[in-house]
Short mmCIF file of C-alpha atoms in Angstrom, two decimals:
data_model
loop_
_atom_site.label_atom_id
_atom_site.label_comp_id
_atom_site.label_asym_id
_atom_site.label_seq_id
_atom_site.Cartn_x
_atom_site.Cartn_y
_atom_site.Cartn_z
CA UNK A 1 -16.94 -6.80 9.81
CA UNK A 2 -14.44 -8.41 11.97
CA UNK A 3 -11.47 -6.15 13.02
CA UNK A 4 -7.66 -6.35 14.06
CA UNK A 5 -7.46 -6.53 17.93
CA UNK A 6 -5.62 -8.29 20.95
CA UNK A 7 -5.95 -12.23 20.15
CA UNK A 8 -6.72 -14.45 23.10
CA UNK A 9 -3.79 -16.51 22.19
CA UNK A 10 -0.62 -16.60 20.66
CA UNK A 11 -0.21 -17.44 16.63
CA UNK A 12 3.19 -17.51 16.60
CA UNK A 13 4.91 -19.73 19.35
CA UNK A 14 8.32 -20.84 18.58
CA UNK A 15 8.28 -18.51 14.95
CA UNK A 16 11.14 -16.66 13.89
CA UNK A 17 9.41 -13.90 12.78
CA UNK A 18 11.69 -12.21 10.56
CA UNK A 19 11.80 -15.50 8.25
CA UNK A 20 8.00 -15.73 7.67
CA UNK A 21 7.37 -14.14 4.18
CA UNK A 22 10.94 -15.74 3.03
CA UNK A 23 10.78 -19.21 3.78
CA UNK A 24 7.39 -20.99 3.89
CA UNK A 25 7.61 -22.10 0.47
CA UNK A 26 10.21 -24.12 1.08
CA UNK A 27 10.34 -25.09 4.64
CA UNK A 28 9.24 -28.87 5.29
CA UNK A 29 4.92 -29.09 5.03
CA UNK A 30 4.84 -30.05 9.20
CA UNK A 31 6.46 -27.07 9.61
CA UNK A 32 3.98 -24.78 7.86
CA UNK A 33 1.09 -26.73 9.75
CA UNK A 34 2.40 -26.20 12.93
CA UNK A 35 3.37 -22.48 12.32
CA UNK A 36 -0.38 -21.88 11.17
CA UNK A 37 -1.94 -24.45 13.53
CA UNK A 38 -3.37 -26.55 10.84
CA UNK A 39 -3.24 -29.75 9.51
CA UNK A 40 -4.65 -31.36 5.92
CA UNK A 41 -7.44 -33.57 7.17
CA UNK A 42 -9.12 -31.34 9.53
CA UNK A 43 -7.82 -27.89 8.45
CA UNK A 44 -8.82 -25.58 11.00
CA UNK A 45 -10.71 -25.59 14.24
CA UNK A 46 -14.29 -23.27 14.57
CA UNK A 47 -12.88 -21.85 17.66
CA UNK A 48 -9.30 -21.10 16.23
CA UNK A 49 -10.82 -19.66 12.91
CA UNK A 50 -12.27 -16.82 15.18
CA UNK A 51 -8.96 -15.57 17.14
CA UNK A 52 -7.28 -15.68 13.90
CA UNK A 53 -9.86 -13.06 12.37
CA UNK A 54 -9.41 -10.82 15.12
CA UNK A 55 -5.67 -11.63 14.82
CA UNK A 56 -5.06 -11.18 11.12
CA UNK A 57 -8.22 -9.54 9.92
CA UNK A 58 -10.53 -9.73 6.60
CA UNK A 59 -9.29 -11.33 4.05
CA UNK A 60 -9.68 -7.97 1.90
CA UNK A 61 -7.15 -5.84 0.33
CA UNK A 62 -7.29 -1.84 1.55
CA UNK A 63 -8.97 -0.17 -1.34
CA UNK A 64 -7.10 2.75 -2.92
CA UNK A 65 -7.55 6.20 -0.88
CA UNK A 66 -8.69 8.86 -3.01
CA UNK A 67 -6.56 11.06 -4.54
CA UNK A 68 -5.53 14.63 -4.10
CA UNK A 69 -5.23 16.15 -7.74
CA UNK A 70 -4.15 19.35 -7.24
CA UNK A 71 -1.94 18.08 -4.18
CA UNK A 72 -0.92 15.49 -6.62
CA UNK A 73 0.15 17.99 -9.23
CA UNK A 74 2.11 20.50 -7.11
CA UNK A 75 3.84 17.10 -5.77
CA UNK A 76 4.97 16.46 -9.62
CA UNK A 77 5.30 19.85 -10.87
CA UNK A 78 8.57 20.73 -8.02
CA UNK A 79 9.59 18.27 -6.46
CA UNK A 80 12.25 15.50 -7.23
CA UNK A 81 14.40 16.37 -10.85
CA UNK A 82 11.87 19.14 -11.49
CA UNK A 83 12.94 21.25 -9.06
CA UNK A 84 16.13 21.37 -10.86
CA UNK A 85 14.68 22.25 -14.44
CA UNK A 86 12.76 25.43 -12.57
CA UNK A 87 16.00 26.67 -11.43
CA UNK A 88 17.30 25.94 -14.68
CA UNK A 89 13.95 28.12 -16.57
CA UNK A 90 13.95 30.59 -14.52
CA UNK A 91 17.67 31.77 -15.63
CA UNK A 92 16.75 31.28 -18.43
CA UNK A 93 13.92 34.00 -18.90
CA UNK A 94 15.53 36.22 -16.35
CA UNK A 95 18.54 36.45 -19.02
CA UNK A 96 15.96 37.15 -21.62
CA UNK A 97 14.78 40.06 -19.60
CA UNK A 98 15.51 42.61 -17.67
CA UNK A 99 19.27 41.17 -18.29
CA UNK A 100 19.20 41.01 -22.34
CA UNK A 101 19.16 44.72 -22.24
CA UNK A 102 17.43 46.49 -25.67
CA UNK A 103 18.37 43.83 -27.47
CA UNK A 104 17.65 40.34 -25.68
CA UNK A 105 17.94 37.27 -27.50
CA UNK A 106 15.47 35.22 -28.45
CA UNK A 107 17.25 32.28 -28.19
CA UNK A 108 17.12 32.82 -23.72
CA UNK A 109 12.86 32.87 -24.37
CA UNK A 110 12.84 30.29 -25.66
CA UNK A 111 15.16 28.38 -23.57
CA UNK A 112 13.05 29.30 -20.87
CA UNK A 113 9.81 27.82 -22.58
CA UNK A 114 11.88 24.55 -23.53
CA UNK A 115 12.66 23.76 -19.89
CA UNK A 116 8.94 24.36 -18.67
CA UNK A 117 7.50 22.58 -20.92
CA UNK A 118 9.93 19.58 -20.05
CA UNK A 119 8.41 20.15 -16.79
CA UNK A 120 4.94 20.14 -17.11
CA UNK A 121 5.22 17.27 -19.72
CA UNK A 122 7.16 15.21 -17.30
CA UNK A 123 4.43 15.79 -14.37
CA UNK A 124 1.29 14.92 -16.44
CA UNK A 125 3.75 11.67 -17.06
CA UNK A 126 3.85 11.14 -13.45
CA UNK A 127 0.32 11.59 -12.78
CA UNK A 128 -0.55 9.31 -15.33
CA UNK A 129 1.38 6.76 -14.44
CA UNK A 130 0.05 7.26 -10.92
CA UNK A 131 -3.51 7.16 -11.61
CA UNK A 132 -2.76 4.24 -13.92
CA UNK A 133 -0.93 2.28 -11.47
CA UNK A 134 -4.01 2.85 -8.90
CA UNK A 135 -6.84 1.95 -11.27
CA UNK A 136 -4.96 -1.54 -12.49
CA UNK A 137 -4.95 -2.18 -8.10
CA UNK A 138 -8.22 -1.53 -7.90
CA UNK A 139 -9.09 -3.65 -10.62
CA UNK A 140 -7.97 -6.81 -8.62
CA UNK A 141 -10.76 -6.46 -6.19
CA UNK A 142 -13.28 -7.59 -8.81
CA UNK A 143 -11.42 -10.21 -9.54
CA UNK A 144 -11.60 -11.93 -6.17
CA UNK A 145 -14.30 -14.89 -5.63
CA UNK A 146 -16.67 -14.25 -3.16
CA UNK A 147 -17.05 -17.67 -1.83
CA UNK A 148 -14.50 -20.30 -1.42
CA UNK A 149 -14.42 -24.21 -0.03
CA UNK A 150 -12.57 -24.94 2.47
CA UNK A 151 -11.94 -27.81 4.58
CA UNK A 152 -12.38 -27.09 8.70
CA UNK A 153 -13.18 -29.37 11.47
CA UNK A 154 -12.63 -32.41 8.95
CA UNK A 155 -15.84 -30.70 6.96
CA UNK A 156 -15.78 -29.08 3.25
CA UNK A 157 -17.90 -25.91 3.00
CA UNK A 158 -18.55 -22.91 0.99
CA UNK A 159 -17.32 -19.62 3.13
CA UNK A 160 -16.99 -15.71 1.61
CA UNK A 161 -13.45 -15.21 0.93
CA UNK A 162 -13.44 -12.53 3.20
CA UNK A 163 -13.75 -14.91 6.17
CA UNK A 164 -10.42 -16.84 5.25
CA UNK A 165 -7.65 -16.77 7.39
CA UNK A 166 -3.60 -18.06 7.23
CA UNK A 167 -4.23 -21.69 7.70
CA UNK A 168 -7.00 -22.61 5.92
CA UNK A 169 -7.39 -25.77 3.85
CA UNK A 170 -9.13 -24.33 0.34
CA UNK A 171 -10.04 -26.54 -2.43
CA UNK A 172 -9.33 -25.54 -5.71
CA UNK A 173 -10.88 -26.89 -9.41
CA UNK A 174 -10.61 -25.69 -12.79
CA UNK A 175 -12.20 -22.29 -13.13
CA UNK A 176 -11.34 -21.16 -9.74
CA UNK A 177 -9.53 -17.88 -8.94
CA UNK A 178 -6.85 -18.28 -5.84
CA UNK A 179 -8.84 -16.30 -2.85
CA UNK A 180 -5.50 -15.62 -1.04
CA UNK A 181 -1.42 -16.81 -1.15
CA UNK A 182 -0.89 -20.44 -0.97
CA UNK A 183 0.92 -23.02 -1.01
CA UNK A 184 -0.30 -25.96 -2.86
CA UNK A 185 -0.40 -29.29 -1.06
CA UNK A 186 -2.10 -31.81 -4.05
CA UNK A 187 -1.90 -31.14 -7.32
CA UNK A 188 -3.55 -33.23 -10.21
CA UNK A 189 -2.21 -31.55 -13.27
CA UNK A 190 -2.77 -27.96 -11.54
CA UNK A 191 -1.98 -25.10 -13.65
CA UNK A 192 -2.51 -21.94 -12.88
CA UNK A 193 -2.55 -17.90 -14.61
CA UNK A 194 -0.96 -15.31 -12.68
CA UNK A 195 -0.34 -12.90 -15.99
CA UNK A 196 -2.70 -9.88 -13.49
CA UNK A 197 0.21 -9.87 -11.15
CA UNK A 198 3.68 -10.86 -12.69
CA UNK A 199 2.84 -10.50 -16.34
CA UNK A 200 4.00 -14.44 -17.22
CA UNK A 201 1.43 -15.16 -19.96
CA UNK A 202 1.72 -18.74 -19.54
CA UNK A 203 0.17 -21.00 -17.21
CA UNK A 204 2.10 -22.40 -14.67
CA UNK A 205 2.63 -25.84 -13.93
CA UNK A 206 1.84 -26.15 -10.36
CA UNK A 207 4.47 -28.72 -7.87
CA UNK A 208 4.10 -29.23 -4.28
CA UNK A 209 7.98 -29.24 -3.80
CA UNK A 210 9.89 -25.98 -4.11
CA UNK A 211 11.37 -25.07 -7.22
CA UNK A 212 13.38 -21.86 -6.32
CA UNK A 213 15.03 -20.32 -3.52
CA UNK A 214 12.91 -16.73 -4.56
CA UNK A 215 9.02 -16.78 -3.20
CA UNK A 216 7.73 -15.67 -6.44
CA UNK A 217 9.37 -17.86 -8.75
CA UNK A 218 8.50 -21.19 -6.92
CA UNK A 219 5.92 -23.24 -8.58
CA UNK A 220 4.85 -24.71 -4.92
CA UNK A 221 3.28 -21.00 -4.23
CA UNK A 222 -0.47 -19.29 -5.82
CA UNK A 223 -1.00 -16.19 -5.58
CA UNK A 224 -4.12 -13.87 -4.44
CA UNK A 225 -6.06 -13.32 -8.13
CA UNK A 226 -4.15 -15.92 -10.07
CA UNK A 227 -7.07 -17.89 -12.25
CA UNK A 228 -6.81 -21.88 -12.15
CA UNK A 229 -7.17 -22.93 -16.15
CA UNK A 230 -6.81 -26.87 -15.40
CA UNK A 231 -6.53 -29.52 -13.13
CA UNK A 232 -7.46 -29.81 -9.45
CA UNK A 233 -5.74 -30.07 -6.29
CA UNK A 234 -5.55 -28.71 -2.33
CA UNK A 235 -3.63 -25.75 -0.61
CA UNK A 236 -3.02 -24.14 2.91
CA UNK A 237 -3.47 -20.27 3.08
CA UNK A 238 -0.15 -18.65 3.92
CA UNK A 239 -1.50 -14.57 3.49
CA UNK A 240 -4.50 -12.81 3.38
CA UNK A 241 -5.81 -9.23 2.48
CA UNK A 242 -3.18 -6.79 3.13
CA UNK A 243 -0.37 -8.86 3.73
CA UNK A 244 -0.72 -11.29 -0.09
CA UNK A 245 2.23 -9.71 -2.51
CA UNK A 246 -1.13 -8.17 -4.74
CA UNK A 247 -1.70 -6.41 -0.97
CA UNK A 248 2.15 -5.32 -0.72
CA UNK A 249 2.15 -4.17 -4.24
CA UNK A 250 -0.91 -2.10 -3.56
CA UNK A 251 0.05 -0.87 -0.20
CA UNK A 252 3.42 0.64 -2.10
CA UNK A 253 1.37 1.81 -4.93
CA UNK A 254 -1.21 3.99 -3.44
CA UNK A 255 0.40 4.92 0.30
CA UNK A 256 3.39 6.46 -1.35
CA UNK A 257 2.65 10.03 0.44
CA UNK A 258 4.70 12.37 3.02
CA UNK A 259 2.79 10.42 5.90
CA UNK A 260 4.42 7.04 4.45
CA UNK A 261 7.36 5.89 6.43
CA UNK A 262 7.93 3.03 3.72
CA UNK A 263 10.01 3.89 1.27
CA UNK A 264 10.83 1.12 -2.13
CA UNK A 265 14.49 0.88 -2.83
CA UNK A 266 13.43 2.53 -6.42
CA UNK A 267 12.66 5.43 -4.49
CA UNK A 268 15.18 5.73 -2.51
CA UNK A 269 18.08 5.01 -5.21
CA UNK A 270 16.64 7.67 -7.09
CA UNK A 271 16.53 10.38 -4.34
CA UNK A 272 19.94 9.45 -3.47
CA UNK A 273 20.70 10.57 -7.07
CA UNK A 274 18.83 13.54 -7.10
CA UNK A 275 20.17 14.79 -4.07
CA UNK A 276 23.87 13.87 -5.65
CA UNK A 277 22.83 15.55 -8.80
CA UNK A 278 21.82 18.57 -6.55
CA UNK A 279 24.82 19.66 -4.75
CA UNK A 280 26.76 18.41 -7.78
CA UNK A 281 25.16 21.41 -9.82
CA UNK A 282 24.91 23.56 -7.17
CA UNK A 283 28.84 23.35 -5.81
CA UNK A 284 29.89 23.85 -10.00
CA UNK A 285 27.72 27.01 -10.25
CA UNK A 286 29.00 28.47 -7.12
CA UNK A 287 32.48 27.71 -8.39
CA UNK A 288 31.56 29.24 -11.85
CA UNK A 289 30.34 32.45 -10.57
CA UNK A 290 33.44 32.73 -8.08
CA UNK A 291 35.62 32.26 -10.99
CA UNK A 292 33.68 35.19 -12.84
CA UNK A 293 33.56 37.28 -10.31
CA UNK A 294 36.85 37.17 -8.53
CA UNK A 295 38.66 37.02 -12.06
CA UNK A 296 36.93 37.10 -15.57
CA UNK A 297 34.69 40.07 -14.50
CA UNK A 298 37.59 42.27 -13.96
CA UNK A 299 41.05 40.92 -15.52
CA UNK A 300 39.19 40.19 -19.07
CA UNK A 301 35.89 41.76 -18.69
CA UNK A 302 34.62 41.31 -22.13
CA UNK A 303 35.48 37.66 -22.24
CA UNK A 304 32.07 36.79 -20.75
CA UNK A 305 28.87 38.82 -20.07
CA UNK A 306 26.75 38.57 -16.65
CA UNK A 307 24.24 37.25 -19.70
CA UNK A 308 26.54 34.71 -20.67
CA UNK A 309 27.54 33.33 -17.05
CA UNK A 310 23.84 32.67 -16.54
CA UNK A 311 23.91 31.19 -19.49
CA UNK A 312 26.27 29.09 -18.64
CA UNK A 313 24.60 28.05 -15.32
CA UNK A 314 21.92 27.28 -17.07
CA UNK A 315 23.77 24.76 -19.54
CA UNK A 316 25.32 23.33 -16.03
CA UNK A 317 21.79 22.42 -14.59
CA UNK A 318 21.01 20.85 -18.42
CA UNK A 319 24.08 18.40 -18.64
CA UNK A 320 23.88 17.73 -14.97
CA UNK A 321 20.42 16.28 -15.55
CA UNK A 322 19.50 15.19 -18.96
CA UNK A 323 15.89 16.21 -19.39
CA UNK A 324 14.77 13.10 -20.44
CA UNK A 325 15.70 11.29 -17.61
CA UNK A 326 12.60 11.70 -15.03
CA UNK A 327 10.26 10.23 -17.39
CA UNK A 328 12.42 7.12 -18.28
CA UNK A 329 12.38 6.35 -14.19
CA UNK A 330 8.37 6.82 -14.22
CA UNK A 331 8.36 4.35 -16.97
#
């Protein structure tokens, strides 16, 4: 299996690196031949095809790592808006007892249950979703071809996917599944499916001029996985493995651990918020019990119980975060 290592030469003279993902579906075709060292009649050269390997690597997408259940479940079960509805349940029974007295109400109990049950309902949520999410990624390996033709050295020939490398000249037909990201060069009435990875039932109508500013919504651009249902044309590998949007959208899916340094702007919106939420709730119970203790307690001390003001902590940590709220994110 051919590995990442030092190449011999350089793949990216004169390439602004930070534009790669972002514009090659619209910057001029000689441009995107000379950034991949390629060109339509000849494709690629023998000797070039094997420092790009060792440059970019297989043309294979990192299979999901195994998962951590119980890991996985702790993970769910306190951390993120969870942590919040413990604090809440845990009031909640400790007004039921020792601090209902002889006489505790009922109503604290089952509170108490309420709240943990959110809980654990909104983890199994989580996992499920997670698990889900993982088993749909793997899915996409099987859908990958394991040959494909490509045109190198001026010669068309049949190569395992895994072999294919960011300037490659692949030849596509009716029937065909896209081996890696493209963009399309011919097209004789080319449409392709790409419902797996953007959920667009309809085929697309492939062009070889760009149709949008956005990568994904230009009609110039196939994508790892996406099945050709008609036509025939030509197209010059822009991504493989790892680095195709199906490889992006798995590494996010399945790396999203403490270790990961990446972080999706869903994520870290909504930890924003729960850290907001957090010292929201946790500044208006401090002021709550300061209030009761430095004036209700003793200027009208039957006005509200020691019960009561946990009681009404524990309606603070409710309204602060409706209950309902972690499992509409997961969704």
């Amino acid at each position: 299996m051919v590995t990442r290592r030092h190449s011999n030469i350089d793949l990216w003279v004169n390439t602004n690196m930070s534009r790669l993902d972002q514009d090659v579906h619209f910057i001029p075709m000689e441009s995107v031949f000379r950034r991949f060292h390629s060109n339509q009649r000849f494709g690629l050269s023998t000797a070039f095809v094997h420092d790009a390997q060792l440059h970019y690597g297989t043309n294979q997408i990192t299979p999901p790592r195994s998962q951590n259940y119980f890991w996985l479940l702790f993970q769910q079960l306190f951390m993120g808006f969870n942590s919040i509805l413990w604090l809440g349940g845990i009031l909640a029974l400790i007004a039921y007892q020792p601090l209902g007295g002889s006489n505790p109400s009922i109503t604290n109990l089952g509170l108490g249950i309420v709240l943990f049950l959110v809980i654990i309902c909104n983890a199994f949520l989580n996992i499920y979703q997670k698990l889900k999410s993982i088993k749909i990624i793997a899915s996409f390996s099987k859908l990958s071809p394991t040959t494909a033709t490509v045109r190198r050295e001026g010669v068309e020939q049949q190569i395992p996917t895994n072999e294919l490398v960011p300037g490659d000249i692949i030849l596509i037909q009716m029937g065909d599944v896209l081996p890696a990201d493209c963009r399309f060069l011919t097209c004789e009435g080319l449409k392709v499916n790409s419902a797996e990875l953007t959920g667009e039932t309809k085929p697309i109508t492939v062009t070889v001029h760009c149709t949008s500013q956005i990568l994904m919504e230009s009609t110039n651009i196939g994508f790892y996985s996406s099945f050709v249902e008609q036509g025939m044309g030509e197209a010059i590998v822009i991504a493989t493995g790892d680095n195709t949007i199906l490889g992006k959208m798995s590494g996010t899916t399945t790396t999203k651990d403490n270790s990961s340094n990446e972080t999706t702007n869903l994520h870290r919106e909504v930890n924003r918020f729960v850290l907001f939420v957090l010292v929201a709730d946790i500044i208006s119970i401090f002021i709550l019990w300061i209030t009761w203790l430095g004036w209700l307690n003793y200027s009208h001390p039957t006005f509200i119980t020691l019960t009561g003001n946990i009681l009404n902590s524990i309606g603070m940590i409710v309204s602060f975060l409706p209950v309902g709220l972690p499992s509409a994110i997961t969704l």
